[in-house]
mmCIF file of C-alpha atoms in Angstrom:
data_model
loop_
_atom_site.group_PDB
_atom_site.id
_atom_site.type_symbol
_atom_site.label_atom_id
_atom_site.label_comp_id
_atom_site.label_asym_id
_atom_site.label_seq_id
_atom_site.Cartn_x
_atom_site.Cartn_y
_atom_site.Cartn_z
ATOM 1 C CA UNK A 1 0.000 0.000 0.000
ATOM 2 C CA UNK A 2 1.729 2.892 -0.790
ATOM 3 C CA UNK A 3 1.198 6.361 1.362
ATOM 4 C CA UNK A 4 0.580 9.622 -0.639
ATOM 5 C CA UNK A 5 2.238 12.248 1.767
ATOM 6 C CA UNK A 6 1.873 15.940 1.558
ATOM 7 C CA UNK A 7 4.383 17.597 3.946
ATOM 8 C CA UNK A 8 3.607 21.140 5.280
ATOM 9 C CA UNK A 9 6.310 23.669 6.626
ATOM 10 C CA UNK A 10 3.766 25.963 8.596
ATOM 11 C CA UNK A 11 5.526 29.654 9.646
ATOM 12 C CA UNK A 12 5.362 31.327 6.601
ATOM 13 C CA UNK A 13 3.645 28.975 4.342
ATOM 14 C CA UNK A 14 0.581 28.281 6.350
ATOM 15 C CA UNK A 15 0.552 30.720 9.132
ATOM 16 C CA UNK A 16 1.512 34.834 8.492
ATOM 17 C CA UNK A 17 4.400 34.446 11.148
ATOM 18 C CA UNK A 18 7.876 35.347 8.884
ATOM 19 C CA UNK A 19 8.156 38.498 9.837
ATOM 20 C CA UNK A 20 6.798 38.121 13.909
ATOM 21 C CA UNK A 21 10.275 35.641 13.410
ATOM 22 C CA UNK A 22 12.580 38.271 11.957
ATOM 23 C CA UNK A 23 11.484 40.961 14.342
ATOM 24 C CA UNK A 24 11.380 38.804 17.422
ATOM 25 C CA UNK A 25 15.270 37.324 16.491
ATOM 26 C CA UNK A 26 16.567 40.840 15.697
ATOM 27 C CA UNK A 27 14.926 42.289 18.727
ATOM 28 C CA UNK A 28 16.622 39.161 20.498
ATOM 29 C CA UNK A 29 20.444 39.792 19.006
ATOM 30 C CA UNK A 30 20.171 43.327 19.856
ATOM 31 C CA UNK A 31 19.480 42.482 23.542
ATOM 32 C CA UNK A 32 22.890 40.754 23.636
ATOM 33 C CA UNK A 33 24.743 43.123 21.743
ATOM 34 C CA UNK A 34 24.798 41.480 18.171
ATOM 35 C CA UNK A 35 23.732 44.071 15.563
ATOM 36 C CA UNK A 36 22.733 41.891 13.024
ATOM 37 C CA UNK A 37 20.383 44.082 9.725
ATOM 38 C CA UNK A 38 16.813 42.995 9.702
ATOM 39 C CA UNK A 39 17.344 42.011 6.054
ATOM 40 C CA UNK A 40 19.708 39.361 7.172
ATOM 41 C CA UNK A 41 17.918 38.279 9.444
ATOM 42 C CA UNK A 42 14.597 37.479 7.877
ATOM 43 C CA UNK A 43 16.370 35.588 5.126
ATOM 44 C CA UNK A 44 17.594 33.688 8.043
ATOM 45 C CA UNK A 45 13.952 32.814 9.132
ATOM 46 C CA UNK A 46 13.182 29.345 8.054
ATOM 47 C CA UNK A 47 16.485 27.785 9.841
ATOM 48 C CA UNK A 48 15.951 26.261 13.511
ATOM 49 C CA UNK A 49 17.220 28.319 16.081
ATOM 50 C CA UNK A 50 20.340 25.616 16.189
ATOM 51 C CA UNK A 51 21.669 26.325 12.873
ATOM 52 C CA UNK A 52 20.209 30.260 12.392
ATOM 53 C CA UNK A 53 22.844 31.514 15.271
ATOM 54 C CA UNK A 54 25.292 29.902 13.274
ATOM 55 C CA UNK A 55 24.566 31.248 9.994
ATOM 56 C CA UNK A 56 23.992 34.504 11.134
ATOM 57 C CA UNK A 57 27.064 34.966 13.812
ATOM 58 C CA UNK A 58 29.537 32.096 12.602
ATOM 59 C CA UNK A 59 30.122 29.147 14.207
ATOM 60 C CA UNK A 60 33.472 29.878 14.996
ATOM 61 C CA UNK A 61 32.306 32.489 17.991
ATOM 62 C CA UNK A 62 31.721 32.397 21.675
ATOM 63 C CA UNK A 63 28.462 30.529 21.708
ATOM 64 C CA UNK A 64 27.835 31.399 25.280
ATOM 65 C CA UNK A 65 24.897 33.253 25.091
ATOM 66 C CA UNK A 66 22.893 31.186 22.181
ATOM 67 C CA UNK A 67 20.628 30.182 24.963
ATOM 68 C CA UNK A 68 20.043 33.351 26.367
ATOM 69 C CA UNK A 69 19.132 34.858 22.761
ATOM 70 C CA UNK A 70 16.947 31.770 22.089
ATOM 71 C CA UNK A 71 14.901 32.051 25.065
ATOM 72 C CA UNK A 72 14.365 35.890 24.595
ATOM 73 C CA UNK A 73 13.407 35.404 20.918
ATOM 74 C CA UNK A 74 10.967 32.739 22.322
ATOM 75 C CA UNK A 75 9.639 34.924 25.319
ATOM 76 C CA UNK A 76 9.206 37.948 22.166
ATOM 77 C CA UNK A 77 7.530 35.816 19.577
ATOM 78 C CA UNK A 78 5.210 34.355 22.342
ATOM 79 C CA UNK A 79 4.140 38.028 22.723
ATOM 80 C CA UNK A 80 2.829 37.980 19.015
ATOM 81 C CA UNK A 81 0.958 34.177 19.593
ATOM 82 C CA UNK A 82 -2.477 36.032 20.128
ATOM 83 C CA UNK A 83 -2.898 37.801 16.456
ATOM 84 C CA UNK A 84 -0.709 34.736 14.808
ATOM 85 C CA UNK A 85 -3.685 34.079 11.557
ATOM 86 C CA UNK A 86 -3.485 31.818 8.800
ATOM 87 C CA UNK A 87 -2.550 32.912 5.234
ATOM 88 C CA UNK A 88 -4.807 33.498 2.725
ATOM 89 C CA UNK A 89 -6.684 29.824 1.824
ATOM 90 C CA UNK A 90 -4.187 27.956 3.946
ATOM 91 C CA UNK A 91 -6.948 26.211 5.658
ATOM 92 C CA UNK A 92 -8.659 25.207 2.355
ATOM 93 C CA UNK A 93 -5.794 23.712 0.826
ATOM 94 C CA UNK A 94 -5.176 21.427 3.347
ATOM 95 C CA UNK A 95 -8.534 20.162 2.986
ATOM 96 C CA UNK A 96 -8.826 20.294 -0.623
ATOM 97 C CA UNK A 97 -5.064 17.778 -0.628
ATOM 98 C CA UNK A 98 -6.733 15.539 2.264
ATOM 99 C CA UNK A 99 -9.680 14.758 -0.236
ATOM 100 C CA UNK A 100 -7.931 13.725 -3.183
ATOM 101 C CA UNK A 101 -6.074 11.234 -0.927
ATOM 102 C CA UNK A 102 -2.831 13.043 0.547
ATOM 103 C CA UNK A 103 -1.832 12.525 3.710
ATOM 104 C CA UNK A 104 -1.255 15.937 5.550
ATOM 105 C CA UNK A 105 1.788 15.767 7.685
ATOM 106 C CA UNK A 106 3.516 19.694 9.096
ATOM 107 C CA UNK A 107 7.275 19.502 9.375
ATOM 108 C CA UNK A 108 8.053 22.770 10.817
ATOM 109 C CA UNK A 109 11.348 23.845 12.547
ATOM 110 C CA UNK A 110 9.627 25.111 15.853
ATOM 111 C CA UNK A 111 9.588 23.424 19.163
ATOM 112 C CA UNK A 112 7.048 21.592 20.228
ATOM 113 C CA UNK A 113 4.941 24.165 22.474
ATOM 114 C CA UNK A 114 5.365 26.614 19.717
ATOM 115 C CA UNK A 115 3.854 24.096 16.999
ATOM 116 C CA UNK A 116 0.929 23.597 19.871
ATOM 117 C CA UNK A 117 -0.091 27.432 19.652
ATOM 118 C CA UNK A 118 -0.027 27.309 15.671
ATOM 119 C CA UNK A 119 -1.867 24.302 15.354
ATOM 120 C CA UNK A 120 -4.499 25.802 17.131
ATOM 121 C CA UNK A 121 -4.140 28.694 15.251
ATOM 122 C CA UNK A 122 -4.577 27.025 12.047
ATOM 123 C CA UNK A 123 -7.774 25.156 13.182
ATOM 124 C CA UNK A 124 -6.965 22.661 10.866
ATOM 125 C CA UNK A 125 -6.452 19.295 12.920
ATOM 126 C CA UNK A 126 -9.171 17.520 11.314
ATOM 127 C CA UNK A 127 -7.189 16.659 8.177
ATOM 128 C CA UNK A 128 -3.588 16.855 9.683
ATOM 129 C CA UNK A 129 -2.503 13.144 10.032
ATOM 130 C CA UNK A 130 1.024 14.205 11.821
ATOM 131 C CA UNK A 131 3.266 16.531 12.807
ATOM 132 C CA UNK A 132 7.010 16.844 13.287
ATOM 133 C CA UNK A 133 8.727 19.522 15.267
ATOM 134 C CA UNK A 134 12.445 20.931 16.074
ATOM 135 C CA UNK A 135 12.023 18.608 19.096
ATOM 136 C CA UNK A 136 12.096 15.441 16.961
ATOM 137 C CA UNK A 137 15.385 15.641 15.455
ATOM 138 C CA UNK A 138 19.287 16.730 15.972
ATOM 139 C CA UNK A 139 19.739 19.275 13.093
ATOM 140 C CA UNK A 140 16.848 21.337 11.647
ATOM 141 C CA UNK A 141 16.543 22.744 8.535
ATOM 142 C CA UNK A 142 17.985 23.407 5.907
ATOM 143 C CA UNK A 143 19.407 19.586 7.044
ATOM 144 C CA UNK A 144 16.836 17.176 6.190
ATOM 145 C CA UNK A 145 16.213 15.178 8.895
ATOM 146 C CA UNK A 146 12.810 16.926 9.635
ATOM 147 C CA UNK A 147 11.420 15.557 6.158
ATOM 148 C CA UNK A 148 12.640 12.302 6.868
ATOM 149 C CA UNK A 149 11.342 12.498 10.365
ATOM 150 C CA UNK A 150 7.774 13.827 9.421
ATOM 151 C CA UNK A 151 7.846 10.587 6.216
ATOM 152 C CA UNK A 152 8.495 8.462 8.870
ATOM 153 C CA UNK A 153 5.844 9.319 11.081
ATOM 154 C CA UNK A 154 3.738 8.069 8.438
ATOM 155 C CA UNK A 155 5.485 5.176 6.990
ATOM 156 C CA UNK A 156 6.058 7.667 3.427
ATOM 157 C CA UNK A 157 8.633 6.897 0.847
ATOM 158 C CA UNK A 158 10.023 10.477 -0.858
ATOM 159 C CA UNK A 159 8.781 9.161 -3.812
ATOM 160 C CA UNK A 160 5.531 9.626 -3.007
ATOM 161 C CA UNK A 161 5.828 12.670 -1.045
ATOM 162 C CA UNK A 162 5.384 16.728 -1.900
ATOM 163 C CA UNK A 163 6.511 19.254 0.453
ATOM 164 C CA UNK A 164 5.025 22.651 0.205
ATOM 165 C CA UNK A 165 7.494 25.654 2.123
ATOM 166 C CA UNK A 166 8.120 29.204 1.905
ATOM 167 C CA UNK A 167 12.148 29.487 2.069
ATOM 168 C CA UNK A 168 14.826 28.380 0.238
ATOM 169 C CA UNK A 169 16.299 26.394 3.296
ATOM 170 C CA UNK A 170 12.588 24.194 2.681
ATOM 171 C CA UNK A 171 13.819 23.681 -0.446
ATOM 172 C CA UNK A 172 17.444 22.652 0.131
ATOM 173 C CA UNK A 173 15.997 20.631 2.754
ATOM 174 C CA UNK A 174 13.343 18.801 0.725
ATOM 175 C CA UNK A 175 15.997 18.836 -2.090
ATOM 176 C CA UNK A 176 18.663 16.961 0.585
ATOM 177 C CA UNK A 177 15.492 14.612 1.415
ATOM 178 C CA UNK A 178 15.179 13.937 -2.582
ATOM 179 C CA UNK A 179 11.156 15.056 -2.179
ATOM 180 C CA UNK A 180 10.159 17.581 -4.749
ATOM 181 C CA UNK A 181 9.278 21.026 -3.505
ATOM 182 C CA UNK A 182 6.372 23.297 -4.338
ATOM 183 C CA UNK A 183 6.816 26.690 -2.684
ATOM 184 C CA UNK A 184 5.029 29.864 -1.966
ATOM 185 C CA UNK A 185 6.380 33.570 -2.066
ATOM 186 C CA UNK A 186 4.931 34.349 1.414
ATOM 187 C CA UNK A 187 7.871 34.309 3.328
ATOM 188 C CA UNK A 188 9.225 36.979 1.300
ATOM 189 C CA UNK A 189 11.204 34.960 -1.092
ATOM 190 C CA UNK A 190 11.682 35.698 -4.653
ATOM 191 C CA UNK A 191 10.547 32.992 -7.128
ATOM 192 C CA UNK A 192 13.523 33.424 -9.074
ATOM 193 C CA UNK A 193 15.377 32.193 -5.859
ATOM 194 C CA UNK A 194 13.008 29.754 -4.789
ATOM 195 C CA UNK A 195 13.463 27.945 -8.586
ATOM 196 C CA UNK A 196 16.906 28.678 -8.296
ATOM 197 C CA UNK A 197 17.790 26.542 -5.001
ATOM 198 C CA UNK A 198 15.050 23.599 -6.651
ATOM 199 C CA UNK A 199 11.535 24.345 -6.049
ATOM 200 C CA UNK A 200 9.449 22.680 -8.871
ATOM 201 C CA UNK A 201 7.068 25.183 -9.210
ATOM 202 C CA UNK A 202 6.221 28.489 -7.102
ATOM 203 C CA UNK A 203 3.136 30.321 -5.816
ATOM 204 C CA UNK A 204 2.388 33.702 -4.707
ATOM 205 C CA UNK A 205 0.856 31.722 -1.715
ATOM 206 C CA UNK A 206 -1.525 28.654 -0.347
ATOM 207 C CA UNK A 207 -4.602 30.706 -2.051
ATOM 208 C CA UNK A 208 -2.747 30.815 -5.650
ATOM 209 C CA UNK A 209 -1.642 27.357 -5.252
ATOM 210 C CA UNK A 210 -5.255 26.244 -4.009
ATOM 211 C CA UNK A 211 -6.993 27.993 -7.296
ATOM 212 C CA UNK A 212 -4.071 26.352 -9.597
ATOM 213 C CA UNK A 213 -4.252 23.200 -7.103
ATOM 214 C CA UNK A 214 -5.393 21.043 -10.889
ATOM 215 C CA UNK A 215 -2.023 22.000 -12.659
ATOM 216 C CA UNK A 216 -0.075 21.423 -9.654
ATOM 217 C CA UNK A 217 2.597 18.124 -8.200
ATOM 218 C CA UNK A 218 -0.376 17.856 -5.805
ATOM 219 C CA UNK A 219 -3.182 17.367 -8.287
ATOM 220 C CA UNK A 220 -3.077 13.901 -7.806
ATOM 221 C CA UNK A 221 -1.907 11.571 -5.409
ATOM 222 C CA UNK A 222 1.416 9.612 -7.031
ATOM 223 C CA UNK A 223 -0.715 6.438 -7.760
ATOM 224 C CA UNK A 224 -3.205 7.733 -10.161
ATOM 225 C CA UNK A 225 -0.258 9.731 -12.066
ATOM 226 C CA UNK A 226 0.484 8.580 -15.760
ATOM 227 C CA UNK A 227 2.678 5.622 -15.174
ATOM 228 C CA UNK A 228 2.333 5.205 -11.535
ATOM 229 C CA UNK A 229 1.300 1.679 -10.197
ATOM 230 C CA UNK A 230 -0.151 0.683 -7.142
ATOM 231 C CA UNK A 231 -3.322 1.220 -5.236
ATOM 232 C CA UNK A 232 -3.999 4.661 -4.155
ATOM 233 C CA UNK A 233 -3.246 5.207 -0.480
ATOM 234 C CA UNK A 234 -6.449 5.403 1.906
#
């Protein structure tokens, strides 16, 4: 039986949180004397906290304070939980995937009690089969031992798997993962960049790619593609 698997990142694809991120982190660095431009670090926003201090500071530095900076960019972005909202048809493409047989699994980079507050945000657990978080795995993206984690959960082979993001560390990270990447412009990343690091195809967001859902890698699930044998996953 082979399992159809669409993988979700959720800040910035599914939930309008990119930029709550980038302010939060910068707010964060500044607190512990790193001046780090906002620019830099919103294009940092997709990384875990583990490897976003890294990319943003070096790795070669004094990493005594990486706690201290994580747990004020927590205690800031928790401050922003109550107007968190989903993006524009987010809601309905989920649904609209579930019912043409994909399996709806969120592999997102933020802990555990963070995923909690977006889930309910999102309102969407009704068609959301699993979920993976920072929590389940040593290095988060643009590594991709999250997308291996949340195929796992399910029992998903990458060859029947999509993932849907909104940065080009999803894509590297799908890319690593060898699962083929659709992604959305919402987290303020050019198409031209998201194509050039290996998405597939690119959306404005989740309500462009739910009206052009029929022309889409998610149109059908992998066993009723042209080709494709085996019976379609339940």
């Amino acid at each position: 039986m082979r399992t159809a698997v669409a993988l979700f990142d959720v800040d910035g694809t599914l939930l309008d949180t990119t930029y709550l991120h980038a302010l939060s982190w910068w707010e964060a660095l500044r607190q512990y004397d790193r001046t780090v431009p906002a620019a830099r670090v919103h294009r940092a926003v997709g990384m875990g906290g583990d490897q976003l201090l890294d990319h943003l500071l070096g790795e070669h530095r004094d990493h005594g304070d990486d706690e201290a900076i994580t747990a004020a960019h927590d205690a800031l972005y928790a401050s922003h939980w109550p107007v968190v909202t989903p993006l524009p048809g987010a809601r309905e493409l989920l649904r609209a995937c579930a019912a043409r047989g994909w399996r709806i699994v969120l592999a997102s980079s933020a802990s555990e009690r963070e995923l909690a507050v977006l889930r309910r945000a999102l309102d969407a657990d009704d068609v959301i089969t699993a979920a993976t978080s920072a929590d389940d795995v040593a290095a988060t993206k643009p590594a991709p031992d999250l997308v291996h984690a949340a195929l796992d959960r399910v029992g998903g082979d990458p060859a029947d798997a999509v993932f849907v993001g909104d940065t080009v560390w999803d894509v590297v990270a799908a890319g690593r993962a060898k699962v083929p990447c659709i992604a959305v412009e919402s987290g303020g990343f050019a198409a031209q960049e998201l194509l050039g690091c290996g998405a597939a195809e690119v959306h404005r967001d989740t309500a462009e790619l739910l009206a052009e859902l029929d022309g889409s890698l998610l149109a059908r699930v992998p066993a009723e593609r042209p080709g494709a044998t085996g019976p379609r996953a339940a």
